[in-house]
């Protein structure tokens, strides 16, 4: 702000006008940073909001609390005021995008009778009542702690920690029946070990909902294979050896709408341009099997013998097996599938 005022004074703007213009510029920069942050967040993470709705619901609340913390800290550090308020603005922009997107996904979970509009209206009414109650209690707390900075900070930090814990427990209670990469990996590994399928409630207690960049992890979580899978690989990204391996292994999947490739220690999935949501789910399960056995023939044999049984047991346990919730598949390929009984010259 000082540099802005100095520049304005140098070009003949009065001190009072320079102060007003400088403050206006700061808030304009804050709003601009927030809008750009929301756009970039949507660009890079938008396709992940459906498949990891529980995690992003928790991240939205964390970013909201971080934004409020930045607003409280900014007056204490005048030299870094603009930088701090911009961080707070970016945090709130993340909250707006993630909260709105995950609210739509979770509303579908609660709409057991296809009454999403009714659920959304009631959720909005509950949020309004909670906001009004919070405002009343907040004014009472402000009245009690006025003039006591330590009491104010203690109240804010303790309530923020309680807010995050309550949100974590609320998200942990959500039992989603849709299949994403993590839940599919948990289900498949348990099925391969016991020949039984876990219920949605059991998987909900096992899946990780904390962000990937946090060091905390549930003690009940297991080492999952889905981190070794890369869905929607570009053919041009494969080197000559990898392309040759894909062509040699294509014989095991003559009728499939996908191909699997080993790429730098990962299992890449190349989807056909005419693949359906069920093909995407099948390709991902196949890639998980291949990541476990690391042998194409063994994985294909397992798929032929057990995949249909696995899907049937998932359906009987209440899982939705129509599609796999995953990031958008941008790159698809096209190839001609030759039946096994045809001769090619």
XYZ file of C-alpha atoms in Angstrom:
345
model
C 0.000 0.000 0.000
C 2.882 2.358 0.769
C 4.400 1.829 -2.644
C 1.019 2.444 -4.272
C 0.544 5.688 -2.336
C 4.051 6.844 -3.218
C 3.418 6.194 -6.901
C 0.099 8.056 -6.827
C 1.637 10.984 -4.940
C 4.427 11.192 -7.494
C 1.936 11.714 -10.309
C 0.127 14.460 -8.419
C -2.595 12.633 -6.491
C -3.337 13.971 -3.000
C -2.517 11.966 0.128
C -6.154 11.310 1.060
C -7.061 10.302 -2.490
C -3.949 8.134 -2.691
C -5.007 6.320 0.483
C -8.488 5.649 -0.889
C -7.195 4.539 -4.284
C -4.531 2.352 -2.663
C -7.099 0.622 -0.449
C -9.420 0.138 -3.435
C -6.561 -1.383 -5.419
C -5.796 -3.803 -2.591
C -9.345 -5.121 -2.413
C -9.522 -5.292 -6.211
C -6.337 -7.379 -6.199
C -7.786 -9.609 -3.479
C -11.019 -10.240 -5.440
C -9.117 -10.780 -8.697
C -6.815 -13.304 -7.012
C -9.827 -15.158 -5.616
C -11.544 -15.369 -9.002
C -8.403 -16.594 -10.748
C -7.812 -19.106 -7.944
C -11.312 -20.522 -8.372
C -10.846 -20.858 -12.138
C -7.488 -22.605 -11.808
C -8.792 -24.919 -9.085
C -11.713 -25.939 -11.293
C -9.391 -26.504 -14.257
C -6.988 -28.772 -12.384
C -9.288 -30.538 -9.888
C -12.818 -30.242 -11.274
C -12.954 -33.789 -12.618
C -11.805 -35.182 -9.255
C -14.675 -33.676 -7.246
C -17.157 -36.426 -8.139
C -14.855 -39.354 -7.461
C -13.558 -37.982 -4.130
C -16.571 -36.023 -2.894
C -15.965 -36.858 0.776
C -12.367 -35.674 0.712
C -13.157 -32.430 -1.100
C -16.083 -31.738 1.232
C -13.589 -31.828 4.094
C -11.046 -29.727 2.176
C -13.725 -27.083 1.498
C -14.301 -26.627 5.237
C -10.549 -26.540 5.885
C -10.029 -23.841 3.247
C -12.906 -21.797 4.676
C -11.342 -21.864 8.136
C -7.963 -20.953 6.627
C -9.528 -17.958 4.868
C -10.999 -16.674 8.134
C -7.645 -17.139 9.861
C -5.910 -15.078 7.164
C -8.465 -12.273 7.592
C -7.710 -12.135 11.325
C -3.930 -12.257 10.877
C -3.689 -9.668 8.073
C -4.086 -6.525 10.278
C -1.307 -7.804 12.574
C 1.216 -7.832 9.704
C 0.807 -4.570 7.745
C 3.895 -5.164 5.595
C 2.418 -8.415 4.236
C -1.227 -7.327 4.309
C -1.890 -7.721 0.578
C -0.180 -11.107 0.392
C -2.113 -12.485 3.373
C -5.536 -11.262 2.212
C -4.835 -12.752 -1.233
C -4.136 -16.130 0.384
C -7.407 -15.831 2.277
C -9.249 -14.943 -0.922
C -7.788 -17.949 -2.741
C -8.779 -20.212 0.144
C -12.373 -18.977 0.030
C -12.478 -19.428 -3.752
C -11.451 -23.067 -3.287
C -14.193 -23.368 -0.693
C -16.822 -21.994 -3.059
C -15.959 -24.367 -5.880
C -15.420 -27.516 -3.797
C -18.391 -26.891 -1.511
C -20.859 -26.280 -4.335
C -19.667 -29.241 -6.393
C -19.575 -31.757 -3.545
C -22.939 -30.558 -2.228
C -24.499 -31.636 -5.529
C -22.771 -35.035 -5.386
C -23.726 -35.704 -1.770
C -27.310 -34.549 -2.330
C -27.713 -37.418 -4.769
C -26.567 -39.769 -1.996
C -29.319 -38.612 0.361
C -32.005 -38.484 -2.339
C -33.108 -42.101 -1.848
C -36.459 -41.449 -3.543
C -35.021 -39.350 -6.397
C -36.069 -36.206 -4.497
C -32.863 -34.216 -4.931
C -34.708 -30.869 -5.072
C -36.506 -31.578 -1.796
C -33.248 -32.615 -0.096
C -31.447 -29.522 -1.404
C -34.219 -27.202 -0.137
C -34.224 -28.777 3.323
C -30.435 -28.665 3.481
C -30.558 -24.954 2.672
C -33.128 -24.347 5.410
C -31.035 -26.233 7.967
C -27.978 -24.206 6.968
C -29.935 -20.966 7.421
C -31.061 -21.972 10.918
C -27.507 -23.002 11.831
C -26.156 -19.680 10.531
C -28.681 -17.664 12.524
C -27.899 -19.631 15.686
C -24.183 -19.187 15.116
C -24.573 -15.435 14.625
C -26.473 -15.106 17.905
C -23.920 -17.152 19.847
C -21.081 -15.318 18.097
C -22.388 -11.905 19.173
C -22.730 -13.191 22.734
C -19.168 -14.537 22.700
C -17.855 -11.273 21.240
C -19.583 -9.366 24.020
C -17.958 -11.566 26.667
C -14.430 -11.523 25.202
C -14.287 -7.870 24.115
C -11.050 -6.244 25.211
C -9.337 -9.589 25.877
C -7.197 -10.544 22.827
C -6.000 -13.831 24.330
C -9.568 -14.913 25.069
C -10.597 -13.980 21.526
C -7.799 -15.999 19.923
C -8.356 -18.931 22.264
C -12.074 -18.954 21.424
C -11.424 -18.750 17.675
C -8.767 -21.459 17.562
C -10.621 -23.856 19.847
C -13.897 -23.453 17.962
C -12.069 -23.869 14.651
C -10.485 -27.115 15.826
C -13.852 -28.365 17.038
C -15.405 -27.360 13.705
C -12.833 -29.386 11.759
C -13.233 -32.410 14.045
C -17.035 -32.270 13.721
C -16.760 -32.052 9.931
C -14.336 -34.969 9.847
C -16.701 -37.142 11.884
C -19.666 -36.078 9.743
C -17.869 -36.982 6.511
C -16.686 -40.255 8.063
C -20.325 -41.209 8.696
C -21.211 -40.878 5.007
C -21.747 -44.264 3.360
C -21.470 -43.895 -0.404
C -22.469 -46.837 -2.597
C -20.845 -45.596 -5.785
C -17.538 -47.065 -6.925
C -14.505 -44.825 -7.153
C -10.881 -45.873 -7.536
C -10.150 -46.231 -3.825
C -13.333 -48.105 -2.922
C -12.921 -50.410 -5.922
C -9.382 -51.235 -4.834
C -10.481 -52.012 -1.275
C -13.318 -54.224 -2.482
C -11.210 -56.120 -5.004
C -8.326 -56.829 -2.655
C -10.699 -58.163 -0.002
C -12.544 -60.265 -2.582
C -9.297 -61.792 -3.863
C -8.289 -62.738 -0.321
C -11.608 -64.008 1.061
C -13.917 -64.458 -1.962
C -16.369 -62.164 -0.134
C -17.500 -58.594 -0.841
C -17.463 -55.907 1.828
C -20.604 -53.881 2.494
C -20.684 -50.096 1.874
C -20.624 -49.527 5.632
C -17.451 -51.606 6.048
C -15.672 -49.869 3.179
C -16.671 -46.467 4.556
C -14.742 -47.233 7.738
C -11.675 -48.310 5.755
C -11.349 -45.670 3.053
C -9.136 -42.652 3.492
C -10.917 -39.290 3.377
C -8.114 -36.970 4.457
C -6.347 -35.106 1.637
C -3.433 -36.888 0.016
C -0.968 -34.216 1.120
C -1.691 -34.740 4.817
C 0.603 -37.072 6.794
C -2.280 -38.500 8.806
C -3.721 -41.826 7.794
C -6.285 -44.098 9.360
C -4.907 -47.143 11.131
C -7.541 -49.236 9.363
C -6.469 -48.140 5.910
C -4.730 -50.653 3.683
C -2.108 -50.389 0.997
C -4.119 -49.948 -2.166
C -3.300 -50.790 -5.761
C -5.201 -47.932 -7.387
C -2.246 -45.576 -6.969
C -0.420 -47.685 -9.553
C -3.118 -47.162 -12.191
C -3.115 -44.407 -14.800
C -6.497 -44.202 -16.539
C -6.753 -42.693 -20.024
C -3.148 -42.914 -21.250
C -2.166 -41.346 -24.579
C -0.744 -43.816 -27.085
C 1.819 -41.214 -28.178
C 3.193 -41.101 -24.620
C 4.379 -44.731 -24.889
C 7.847 -45.516 -26.170
C 8.593 -48.162 -28.808
C 9.055 -50.990 -26.307
C 5.844 -50.165 -24.459
C 3.847 -49.975 -27.696
C 5.222 -53.334 -28.797
C 4.235 -54.863 -25.449
C 0.710 -53.500 -25.825
C 0.374 -54.985 -29.308
C 1.678 -58.361 -28.147
C -0.744 -58.488 -25.225
C -3.733 -57.342 -27.293
C -4.441 -60.946 -28.169
C -5.760 -61.559 -24.655
C -8.424 -58.863 -25.111
C -9.657 -59.122 -28.683
C -13.194 -58.048 -27.793
C -12.329 -55.486 -25.106
C -12.628 -51.739 -25.517
C -9.371 -51.084 -23.713
C -5.688 -51.981 -23.695
C -3.245 -52.176 -20.783
C 0.352 -51.019 -20.846
C 3.180 -51.028 -18.318
C 4.607 -47.510 -18.177
C 7.358 -46.514 -15.739
C 6.220 -48.874 -12.998
C 2.530 -48.038 -13.504
C -0.294 -49.766 -15.326
C -1.631 -47.484 -18.040
C -5.139 -47.940 -19.450
C -5.770 -46.984 -23.082
C -9.496 -46.584 -23.673
C -11.190 -47.137 -27.038
C -13.148 -44.184 -28.384
C -16.359 -46.272 -28.296
C -15.865 -47.515 -24.726
C -18.815 -47.317 -22.337
C -18.877 -46.621 -18.568
C -19.013 -50.384 -17.933
C -15.887 -50.783 -20.089
C -14.098 -48.189 -17.964
C -14.988 -50.095 -14.793
C -13.868 -53.395 -16.312
C -10.590 -51.901 -17.525
C -9.832 -50.500 -14.089
C -10.518 -53.810 -12.324
C -8.364 -55.565 -14.916
C -5.550 -53.061 -14.308
C -5.779 -53.665 -10.547
C -5.410 -57.414 -11.114
C -2.459 -56.828 -13.400
C -0.849 -54.511 -10.830
C -1.111 -57.327 -8.274
C 0.091 -60.214 -10.413
C 2.251 -58.242 -12.904
C 1.491 -60.856 -15.554
C -0.944 -60.256 -18.391
C -1.980 -63.868 -18.938
C -2.729 -64.449 -15.240
C -4.725 -61.221 -15.015
C -6.770 -62.061 -18.116
C -7.486 -65.553 -16.778
C -8.708 -64.086 -13.485
C -10.983 -61.673 -15.328
C -12.508 -64.476 -17.394
C -13.237 -66.617 -14.325
C -14.111 -64.152 -11.575
C -15.078 -60.722 -12.943
C -18.740 -61.535 -13.572
C -19.025 -63.168 -10.125
C -17.364 -60.144 -8.538
C -19.846 -57.740 -10.146
C -22.824 -59.883 -9.143
C -21.692 -59.947 -5.515
C -21.158 -56.190 -5.569
C -24.714 -55.674 -6.789
C -26.141 -57.992 -4.136
C -24.242 -56.050 -1.448
C -25.845 -52.792 -2.540
C -23.059 -51.318 -4.660
C -23.761 -49.351 -7.837
C -21.832 -51.062 -10.614
C -23.018 -49.015 -13.586
C -19.896 -46.877 -13.738
C -16.602 -45.960 -12.111
C -16.285 -42.485 -10.599
C -12.940 -41.253 -11.866
C -11.272 -38.272 -13.403
C -12.379 -37.381 -16.914
C -10.799 -39.508 -19.623
C -9.530 -36.934 -22.088
C -7.467 -39.151 -24.381
C -9.020 -42.089 -26.199
C -7.702 -44.214 -29.029
C -9.181 -46.047 -32.002
C -8.206 -49.458 -33.275
C -9.794 -52.252 -35.280
C -10.692 -55.324 -33.252
C -10.262 -58.557 -35.203
C -12.280 -61.591 -34.028
C -10.151 -64.528 -32.919
C -11.560 -66.857 -35.590
C -10.754 -64.536 -38.510
C -7.596 -64.896 -40.545
C -5.580 -61.823 -41.354
C -3.274 -61.810 -44.335
